[in-house]
């Protein structure tokens, strides 16, 4: 959809406020970057050593090799592997932080968190071969945390969660030599291989990219999800509200943005403190209004129904409402522009992680050992800031849309009566044609939410059940697709199933790391049917992706056997060899493969054709 910034009315109103006020946003900076570097777009620039930087002329007139002799194919493959490694590292480091918190809680060193899901703790312990018989919860948690931390570096053999994978898939990974080993090891090896003078075979580089990404999907991300559930509770269906209209004209507004629930959970707890609520009232506010943004928003909306103010491209727009007393961030997807923008308002931009400091931010170090007190201090600072709000500059769009979220694997099973059988039956009798996972970010290259919402609508209309995470899920929340009433937009079969079970046709399964929940369901379905994941009528899509994490996600989804459509073009088109590997040869190697389709309606057609082909092959 050319020429429009967003389909979200709230975003469009805020963009007008930004323009009228001479305030710059990502959309403006994107335009200022035009034309973007063609070498970069094609993946054809390299600065992996100081003989460079080198770039390959895609038209064949200029240099076809870097100083070292690296061809475009080598450079594109190396660059892609580095993107995967960065994405896998981000997800997995998040996972490690959660596990370390659990270890501290179990050892009695961290007092402010408790173990919320003992059943899940015990189930995970059994998966890791840890005896739970006669053991205290603390002892089990300590042993489990230690075992999970070993997954990152010291494990012998392959990752524990691989046992969830159907045997046919494991055989494929074994045969290709891409069985993921330690999580850190795969990332380190990716950096080693892409160092000057090491791996210079595009196919060998891409295969390691798949292995590295698998250590994210079945390792770091999966552990982040499972251990978050243990510590903070496994999500159950919960109602809430979405979009910028969730900000309050009267209350102290605190926006929590980033990814790790360690911070956001504690802010949720501290915001309920009666003393702090009284302090907010003493300053003339009606109370404290906590709202989420991006994936940390997803974490607390899934577990507490906390309102979510928006997805990735709305982080600046939330500040421009003039109604935020504080934006509190931890790690990932936080624009460095926020500091300068917040300075145009009374808004305090508060960073909390030693790993993520920003220009213009106030740094309040948050660690698990002083979690509740730090969360209180952050909220106190926001309350103190409330009288500084210039009410004449406040503009909050009215848009809010209700959502139902919280569809963990456990919640889906519970909605189905305890087993996957009703889902399998619905697929077999074609009430549900197949399942599509729509995930990923916003990107100013795409009209905000246009691809997400239109793809989801096109798929459910053709009886494809849509499961979502990340900013894609927030786009659907804002569009009203996460409500059981949205069944009226679904095809007759899917609508019937949704009405019978009281489910929305688009299920919000969580944050970016929670794509591991989707993998777990896919693996369970395949095991139940005695087939490989690649045989299922299932597909993935990242309609508006932008982050390196999304590259790792796409790679592990494909390596797990699932066809995946990308809605923004990855920087690989400078190499026919790499593009062919990803879009064609991967199908023969791992069953899954990529397609690139920027039109959401055509992308939905690709998914439907894929699902129908898989159904035909299964004879259903
Ligand atoms: Fe140039 Fe080769 Fe160095 Fe890359 S590794 S910057 S292509 S010389
Ligand atoms: S937050 S990675 S912009 S989905 Fe997970 Fe959204 Fe993409 Fe970040």
XYZ file of C-alpha atoms and ligand atoms in Angstrom:
636
model
C 0.000 0.000 0.000
C 2.035 2.904 -1.294
C 1.927 6.439 0.025
C 0.290 5.766 3.380
C 2.228 5.468 6.618
C -0.211 3.317 8.529
C -3.659 1.760 8.428
C -4.008 2.386 12.146
C -6.133 5.512 12.737
C -4.415 6.186 16.051
C -0.987 6.158 14.391
C -2.211 8.400 11.584
C -3.543 10.961 14.065
C -0.277 10.942 15.984
C 1.743 11.310 12.786
C -0.234 14.475 12.050
C 0.525 15.761 15.542
C 4.215 14.953 14.914
C 4.226 16.761 11.577
C 2.383 19.803 12.965
C 4.834 19.951 15.850
C 7.924 19.510 13.648
C 8.762 16.252 15.427
C 10.690 13.574 13.604
C 9.719 9.890 13.571
C 11.078 6.690 12.004
C 8.925 7.358 8.940
C 10.689 10.706 8.377
C 14.119 9.214 8.923
C 13.253 6.402 6.511
C 12.394 8.962 3.836
C 15.607 10.870 4.577
C 17.542 7.665 3.893
C 16.190 7.371 0.336
C 17.593 6.032 -1.841
C 18.902 3.406 0.559
C 22.252 1.837 -0.275
C 21.770 -0.626 -3.146
C 24.810 -2.670 -2.116
C 23.397 -3.042 1.377
C 19.932 -3.915 0.084
C 21.428 -6.743 -1.958
C 23.763 -7.882 0.832
C 26.803 -7.160 -1.336
C 28.958 -5.067 0.990
C 31.535 -6.533 3.331
C 33.577 -5.024 6.130
C 34.686 -8.212 7.814
C 38.324 -7.153 7.603
C 40.326 -3.971 7.245
C 41.462 -4.630 3.691
C 37.883 -3.575 2.969
C 35.235 -2.339 3.081
C 34.510 -4.054 -0.222
C 31.437 -4.129 -2.396
C 30.459 -6.144 -5.424
C 28.987 -4.469 -8.484
C 25.642 -6.214 -9.074
C 25.589 -5.099 -12.717
C 28.836 -6.849 -13.558
C 30.723 -3.731 -14.706
C 32.731 -3.075 -11.556
C 34.570 -5.401 -9.143
C 33.177 -8.902 -8.788
C 35.472 -9.810 -5.901
C 36.539 -8.212 -2.641
C 40.236 -7.594 -1.935
C 40.525 -11.138 -0.523
C 38.759 -12.640 -3.527
C 35.400 -13.149 -1.825
C 32.590 -13.273 -4.382
C 29.117 -11.824 -3.983
C 27.824 -15.284 -3.052
C 30.299 -15.589 -0.195
C 29.654 -12.056 1.054
C 25.852 -12.423 0.987
C 26.015 -15.792 2.784
C 28.420 -14.481 5.435
C 26.265 -11.415 6.054
C 23.147 -13.534 6.405
C 24.848 -15.871 8.873
C 25.891 -12.879 10.981
C 22.281 -11.625 11.019
C 21.075 -15.027 12.191
C 23.775 -15.162 14.866
C 22.817 -11.714 16.190
C 19.139 -12.632 16.309
C 19.797 -15.976 17.986
C 22.086 -14.254 20.491
C 19.420 -11.677 21.400
C 16.688 -14.239 22.038
C 19.002 -16.598 23.850
C 20.578 -13.995 26.110
C 17.043 -13.029 27.109
C 16.409 -16.704 27.901
C 19.555 -16.938 30.020
C 18.501 -13.908 32.096
C 15.201 -15.586 32.946
C 16.902 -18.855 33.920
C 19.432 -17.022 36.100
C 16.543 -15.311 37.838
C 14.926 -18.679 38.536
C 18.239 -19.984 39.873
C 18.496 -16.998 42.208
C 14.904 -17.456 43.384
C 15.513 -21.159 44.021
C 18.687 -20.445 45.973
C 16.853 -17.887 48.105
C 19.107 -15.087 46.836
C 16.353 -13.303 44.923
C 13.348 -12.499 47.096
C 10.967 -10.476 44.952
C 9.862 -13.224 42.568
C 8.190 -16.537 43.344
C 7.656 -19.668 41.310
C 4.145 -19.273 39.894
C 3.731 -22.511 37.965
C 4.991 -25.479 39.973
C 3.357 -27.986 37.627
C 5.282 -26.611 34.686
C 8.465 -26.575 36.750
C 8.029 -30.274 37.498
C 7.117 -31.149 33.916
C 10.247 -29.379 32.665
C 12.355 -31.063 35.323
C 11.116 -34.455 34.143
C 11.949 -33.479 30.564
C 15.484 -32.723 31.704
C 15.677 -36.070 33.519
C 15.600 -34.475 36.980
C 13.805 -36.474 39.641
C 10.974 -34.570 41.332
C 10.004 -37.338 43.723
C 10.201 -36.151 47.346
C 12.106 -32.996 46.335
C 11.174 -29.488 47.388
C 10.133 -27.012 44.724
C 13.259 -25.002 45.501
C 15.556 -27.998 45.044
C 13.901 -28.936 41.750
C 14.126 -25.357 40.517
C 17.805 -25.117 41.407
C 18.684 -28.341 39.594
C 16.532 -27.423 36.610
C 18.075 -23.957 36.307
C 21.585 -25.444 36.425
C 20.687 -28.011 33.768
C 19.127 -25.341 31.550
C 22.168 -23.090 31.861
C 24.263 -25.997 30.591
C 22.276 -25.814 27.360
C 24.096 -22.602 26.589
C 27.643 -23.863 26.557
C 28.715 -26.970 28.293
C 26.151 -29.473 27.116
C 27.380 -32.643 25.468
C 25.322 -33.814 22.516
C 22.312 -31.847 21.349
C 19.800 -29.546 23.044
C 17.296 -31.090 25.442
C 14.166 -29.724 23.749
C 15.129 -31.579 20.581
C 13.444 -34.552 22.247
C 10.139 -32.770 21.495
C 10.929 -32.948 17.772
C 9.501 -35.842 15.706
C 12.127 -38.432 14.863
C 11.848 -37.844 11.095
C 12.913 -34.227 11.604
C 15.803 -35.200 13.846
C 17.025 -37.593 11.178
C 17.047 -34.756 8.632
C 19.076 -32.553 10.957
C 21.482 -35.405 11.743
C 21.958 -36.155 8.047
C 22.683 -32.512 7.222
C 24.936 -32.091 10.264
C 22.806 -29.262 11.638
C 21.650 -30.778 14.908
C 21.944 -27.803 17.286
C 24.457 -28.222 20.105
C 25.115 -25.621 22.815
C 23.318 -22.328 22.202
C 26.350 -20.105 22.768
C 28.468 -22.517 20.755
C 26.409 -22.078 17.597
C 26.563 -18.285 17.848
C 30.296 -18.325 18.529
C 30.856 -20.724 15.662
C 28.857 -18.447 13.349
C 31.151 -15.551 14.259
C 34.200 -17.775 13.831
C 33.109 -19.040 10.435
C 32.456 -15.510 9.176
C 35.801 -14.182 10.396
C 38.299 -13.493 7.656
C 39.609 -16.598 5.963
C 37.397 -19.274 7.496
C 34.158 -20.545 5.883
C 33.870 -19.419 2.280
C 31.340 -21.907 0.967
C 27.878 -20.292 0.699
C 25.973 -23.551 1.248
C 28.137 -24.498 4.228
C 27.596 -21.028 5.722
C 23.823 -21.198 5.241
C 23.648 -24.683 6.757
C 25.381 -23.403 9.838
C 22.910 -20.508 9.816
C 20.114 -23.067 10.085
C 21.871 -24.860 12.930
C 22.502 -21.585 14.746
C 18.864 -20.561 14.337
C 17.680 -23.965 15.604
C 19.647 -23.352 18.788
C 17.484 -20.245 19.157
C 14.064 -21.715 18.316
C 14.501 -25.021 20.166
C 16.990 -23.554 22.658
C 17.247 -19.943 23.769
C 13.731 -18.830 22.819
C 12.134 -22.010 24.065
C 13.900 -21.737 27.398
C 12.901 -18.059 27.662
C 9.255 -19.028 27.186
C 9.199 -22.058 29.451
C 11.110 -20.472 32.309
C 9.037 -17.280 32.088
C 5.951 -19.442 32.504
C 7.486 -21.144 35.545
C 8.381 -17.825 37.170
C 5.536 -15.585 36.114
C 2.739 -18.037 35.354
C 1.634 -19.839 32.212
C -0.719 -17.556 30.261
C -4.444 -18.278 30.194
C -7.023 -16.434 28.088
C -7.363 -12.899 29.344
C -9.134 -9.791 28.053
C -7.546 -6.411 27.693
C -7.410 -3.280 25.543
C -5.005 -2.187 22.848
C -3.775 0.930 21.029
C -2.738 4.412 22.087
C -6.171 5.184 23.489
C -5.250 3.047 26.502
C -3.152 5.971 27.751
C -5.002 8.049 30.311
C -5.613 11.785 30.410
C -5.912 11.693 34.202
C -3.533 8.996 35.435
C 0.250 8.803 35.657
C 1.120 6.974 32.427
C 4.092 4.627 32.452
C 4.990 2.860 29.222
C 7.084 -0.292 29.541
C 8.910 -1.230 26.367
C 11.410 -3.931 25.481
C 11.377 -7.670 25.966
C 12.216 -9.287 29.278
C 9.320 -9.864 31.672
C 11.707 -9.688 34.641
C 11.314 -5.889 34.592
C 7.732 -5.580 33.367
C 6.363 -8.139 35.852
C 7.833 -6.171 38.731
C 6.427 -2.893 37.401
C 2.998 -4.544 37.210
C 3.356 -5.544 40.873
C 4.676 -2.144 42.002
C 1.949 -0.236 40.129
C -0.616 -1.911 42.428
C 1.132 -0.620 45.577
C -1.550 1.345 47.499
C 1.099 3.744 48.809
C 2.210 4.623 45.294
C -1.383 4.966 44.089
C -2.014 7.402 46.967
C 1.157 9.282 46.051
C -0.097 9.591 42.467
C -3.439 10.915 43.748
C -1.655 13.387 45.986
C -0.076 14.815 42.836
C -3.533 15.296 41.298
C -3.580 12.151 39.142
C -6.387 9.613 39.211
C -3.961 6.744 39.699
C -1.194 4.841 37.923
C -1.726 3.572 34.386
C 0.818 1.028 33.180
C 0.785 0.195 29.486
C 2.988 -2.056 27.358
C 4.724 -1.685 24.005
C 6.175 -4.380 21.730
C 7.060 -7.725 23.292
C 7.350 -6.828 26.950
C 3.854 -5.471 26.374
C 2.928 -8.896 25.018
C 4.390 -10.614 28.075
C 2.252 -8.643 30.527
C -0.843 -8.590 28.361
C -0.638 -12.389 28.081
C -0.304 -12.853 31.828
C -2.204 -9.907 33.325
C -4.329 -8.324 30.590
C -2.292 -5.111 30.943
C -3.262 -2.734 28.127
C -0.885 -2.622 25.187
C -0.319 0.840 23.727
C 0.992 -0.373 20.407
C 3.546 -2.174 18.322
C 7.059 -1.312 17.179
C 6.357 1.800 15.091
C 4.208 3.334 17.826
C 6.951 3.755 20.417
C 7.693 7.313 19.294
C 3.999 8.077 18.784
C 3.293 7.174 22.407
C 5.797 9.830 23.523
C 4.215 12.369 21.149
C 0.887 12.029 22.986
C 2.583 14.211 25.593
C 0.901 12.044 28.220
C 3.767 9.774 29.252
C 5.417 10.434 32.568
C 7.965 7.709 31.851
C 9.035 5.283 29.145
C 10.833 2.428 30.868
C 12.923 0.137 28.701
C 15.110 -2.922 29.060
C 16.451 -4.567 25.890
C 15.652 -4.983 22.169
C 13.592 -3.015 19.646
C 14.023 0.283 21.501
C 14.761 3.168 19.133
C 17.743 5.300 20.162
C 15.659 8.244 18.919
C 13.507 8.051 22.052
C 15.913 10.083 24.196
C 15.859 13.159 21.997
C 12.119 12.878 21.455
C 11.347 12.465 25.166
C 13.354 15.643 25.805
C 10.765 17.561 23.739
C 8.232 16.625 26.427
C 8.278 16.153 30.191
C 8.636 12.399 29.579
C 11.432 10.598 31.432
C 13.163 8.003 29.288
C 14.442 5.435 31.772
C 16.861 2.677 30.777
C 17.341 -0.188 33.201
C 19.642 -2.829 31.702
C 23.435 -2.679 31.927
C 23.364 -4.119 28.393
C 21.286 -1.320 26.900
C 22.048 2.351 27.555
C 20.688 5.158 25.388
C 21.496 8.790 24.700
C 19.201 11.071 26.684
C 18.101 8.309 29.063
C 18.139 8.342 32.840
C 19.718 5.050 33.852
C 18.171 3.321 36.848
C 19.945 -0.032 37.134
C 17.483 -2.854 37.575
C 18.579 -6.215 38.760
C 16.708 -9.174 40.126
C 18.118 -8.637 43.622
C 16.534 -5.209 44.110
C 13.676 -5.697 41.676
C 10.629 -4.501 43.599
C 12.375 -1.530 45.187
C 13.770 -0.423 41.827
C 10.367 -0.818 40.197
C 8.899 1.338 42.994
C 11.611 3.946 42.493
C 10.877 4.074 38.759
C 7.174 4.541 39.473
C 7.956 7.203 42.126
C 9.962 9.125 39.542
C 7.059 8.933 37.108
C 4.645 10.164 39.806
C 6.967 13.057 40.687
C 6.975 13.943 37.009
C 3.183 14.102 36.668
C 2.851 17.808 37.633
C 5.290 18.604 34.814
C 2.836 17.335 32.193
C 1.723 20.191 29.936
C -1.979 19.419 29.563
C -2.197 21.759 26.578
C 0.194 19.530 24.665
C -1.595 16.277 25.452
C -3.285 14.528 22.574
C -4.361 10.929 23.088
C -6.201 9.301 20.187
C -9.449 7.716 21.294
C -8.818 4.413 19.526
C -8.797 1.340 21.715
C -9.791 -2.165 20.743
C -10.479 -5.055 23.064
C -8.509 -8.281 22.735
C -8.429 -11.779 24.139
C -4.868 -13.062 24.469
C -3.040 -15.659 26.539
C -3.049 -18.685 24.237
C -0.173 -20.698 25.601
C 0.081 -24.339 24.529
C -1.548 -25.261 27.829
C -4.404 -22.795 27.260
C -5.026 -24.122 23.755
C -5.065 -27.699 25.039
C -7.461 -26.709 27.772
C -9.784 -24.991 25.260
C -9.692 -28.218 23.227
C -10.656 -30.328 26.239
C -7.168 -31.566 27.100
C -5.975 -33.121 23.829
C -5.125 -32.048 20.298
C -7.696 -34.478 18.892
C -10.478 -31.901 18.274
C -7.983 -29.708 16.382
C -6.757 -32.663 14.334
C -10.350 -33.690 13.586
C -11.231 -30.138 12.518
C -8.229 -30.136 10.177
C -9.067 -33.588 8.815
C -12.664 -32.649 8.029
C -11.470 -29.335 6.552
C -13.350 -27.106 8.950
C -9.867 -25.797 9.593
C -7.952 -25.821 6.312
C -4.579 -25.372 7.976
C -2.644 -23.215 10.392
C -0.573 -20.119 9.605
C 1.810 -18.454 12.050
C 2.081 -14.690 11.432
C 4.889 -13.103 13.387
C 7.339 -10.224 13.476
C 7.685 -6.498 13.496
C 6.583 -3.297 11.788
C 8.885 -1.702 9.250
C 8.461 1.777 7.730
C 9.059 0.139 4.341
C 5.513 -1.210 4.761
C 2.335 0.720 5.595
C 2.116 -0.032 9.316
C -0.057 -3.098 10.031
C -1.300 -3.302 6.412
C 0.400 -6.616 5.665
C -0.305 -8.092 9.104
C -4.001 -7.315 9.155
C -4.770 -8.051 5.521
C -2.917 -11.344 5.532
C -4.641 -12.455 8.708
C -8.054 -11.484 7.333
C -7.418 -13.170 3.974
C -6.326 -16.374 5.718
C -9.120 -16.680 8.255
C -11.667 -15.958 5.497
C -10.382 -19.142 3.826
C -10.595 -21.222 7.026
C -6.924 -20.968 7.956
C -6.491 -20.684 11.721
C -3.963 -17.909 12.391
C -1.610 -17.959 15.372
C 0.465 -14.885 16.105
C 3.183 -13.444 18.303
C 5.115 -10.191 18.613
C 4.095 -7.004 16.857
C 1.969 -8.970 14.368
C -0.274 -10.015 17.254
C -0.550 -6.411 18.454
C -1.584 -5.364 14.942
C -4.379 -7.948 15.089
C -5.359 -6.820 18.585
C -5.792 -3.265 17.311
C -7.804 -4.512 14.311
C -10.202 -6.482 16.519
C -9.103 -9.863 15.181
C -8.265 -11.287 18.602
C -11.891 -11.351 19.702
C -14.226 -14.361 19.487
C -16.615 -12.023 17.592
C -14.037 -11.873 14.768
C -15.254 -15.365 13.875
C -17.746 -13.562 11.651
C -14.804 -12.655 9.384
C -13.765 -16.308 9.155
C -14.854 -18.895 6.612
C -17.807 -21.070 7.590
C -15.691 -23.981 8.869
C -13.298 -21.969 11.000
C -16.153 -19.796 12.267
C -18.021 -22.915 13.400
C -14.976 -24.200 15.310
C -14.328 -20.782 16.871
C -17.954 -20.418 17.991
C -18.060 -23.945 19.410
C -14.903 -23.352 21.446
C -15.358 -19.623 22.142
C -12.033 -18.864 20.470
C -10.954 -15.967 18.250
C -9.886 -16.980 14.717
C -6.508 -15.348 15.408
C -4.789 -16.633 18.535
C -2.271 -14.446 20.345
C 0.459 -16.810 21.545
C 2.817 -14.243 23.038
C 6.051 -12.422 22.445
C 8.772 -13.112 19.865
C 10.438 -15.796 21.999
C 7.022 -17.463 22.299
C 7.234 -18.623 18.693
C 8.671 -21.611 20.547
C 5.071 -22.257 21.683
C 4.099 -22.539 18.010
C 6.989 -24.951 17.375
C 5.880 -27.043 20.340
C 2.312 -27.289 18.994
C 3.563 -28.116 15.477
C 5.863 -30.835 16.836
C 3.057 -32.285 18.976
C 0.671 -32.328 15.990
C 3.268 -34.074 13.838
C 4.011 -36.644 16.529
C 0.311 -37.281 17.040
C -0.171 -37.908 13.315
C 3.056 -39.887 12.973
C 4.424 -37.508 10.335
C 7.163 -34.892 10.052
C 6.497 -31.205 10.786
C 7.125 -30.561 7.072
C 4.119 -32.768 6.220
C 1.631 -30.625 8.153
C -0.720 -28.121 6.465
C 1.104 -25.359 8.279
C 2.963 -22.233 7.118
C 4.698 -19.200 8.590
C 4.978 -15.550 7.609
C 6.810 -12.441 8.749
C 4.793 -9.829 6.855
C 6.550 -6.657 8.096
C 9.769 -7.956 9.666
C 12.762 -5.727 10.355
C 14.972 -7.204 13.111
C 17.835 -9.684 13.034
C 15.816 -11.736 15.515
C 13.228 -12.152 12.761
C 15.950 -13.519 10.467
C 16.842 -16.127 13.054
C 13.139 -16.922 13.531
C 12.587 -17.335 9.789
C 15.609 -19.617 9.586
C 14.570 -21.908 12.439
C 10.987 -22.075 11.218
C 12.209 -23.116 7.746
C 14.771 -25.531 9.236
C 11.937 -27.041 11.278
C 10.234 -27.867 7.964
C 7.780 -24.979 7.630
C 7.265 -22.902 4.463
C 7.708 -19.208 5.337
C 6.724 -16.067 3.435
C 8.661 -12.859 4.036
C 6.846 -9.578 3.453
C 9.944 -7.391 3.325
C 12.868 -8.328 1.108
C 15.896 -9.815 2.905
C 19.371 -8.576 1.893
C 20.254 -11.696 -0.109
C 19.271 -10.831 -3.663
C 22.880 -10.015 -4.574
C 23.533 -13.747 -4.750
C 21.577 -16.081 -6.980
C 23.267 -18.974 -5.191
C 22.041 -17.902 -1.752
C 18.586 -16.871 -2.987
C 18.224 -20.243 -4.722
C 19.356 -22.086 -1.579
C 16.752 -20.321 0.547
C 13.810 -20.381 -1.840
C 14.279 -23.669 -3.713
C 17.014 -26.031 -2.546
C 15.966 -25.703 1.110
C 12.739 -27.492 0.193
C 14.658 -30.635 -0.756
C 17.063 -30.327 2.143
C 14.854 -29.458 5.122
C 11.287 -29.473 3.759
C 10.743 -25.815 4.646
C 11.737 -22.960 2.346
C 11.299 -19.213 1.942
C 9.240 -17.121 -0.439
C 9.322 -13.338 -0.627
C 5.990 -11.652 -1.353
C 5.360 -8.048 -0.379
C 1.650 -8.120 -1.318
C -0.273 -9.585 1.655
C -3.091 -10.939 -0.503
C -0.692 -12.772 -2.810
C 1.250 -13.949 0.241
C -1.968 -15.400 1.685
C -2.571 -17.197 -1.629
C 0.925 -18.713 -1.468
C 0.170 -20.009 2.020
C -3.215 -21.414 1.018
C -1.673 -23.172 -2.006
C 1.003 -24.648 0.255
C -1.562 -25.796 2.823
C -3.722 -27.372 0.114
C -0.710 -29.212 -1.332
C 0.165 -30.578 2.116
C -3.438 -31.649 2.686
C -3.453 -33.456 -0.648
C -0.187 -35.234 0.197
C -1.683 -36.362 3.516
C -4.818 -37.500 1.707
C -7.147 -35.261 3.719
Fe 36.888 -7.190 1.580
Fe 37.345 -9.807 1.895
Fe 37.908 -8.096 3.896
Fe 35.359 -8.598 3.209
S 36.804 -10.054 4.077
S 36.242 -6.600 3.666
S 35.512 -8.886 1.001
S 38.846 -8.174 1.881
S 9.079 -6.627 19.494
S 11.531 -8.127 17.125
S 9.709 -5.305 16.557
S 8.066 -8.321 16.578
Fe 9.515 -8.559 19.786
Fe 8.154 -6.362 17.567
Fe 9.930 -7.392 15.916
Fe 10.733 -6.303 18.116
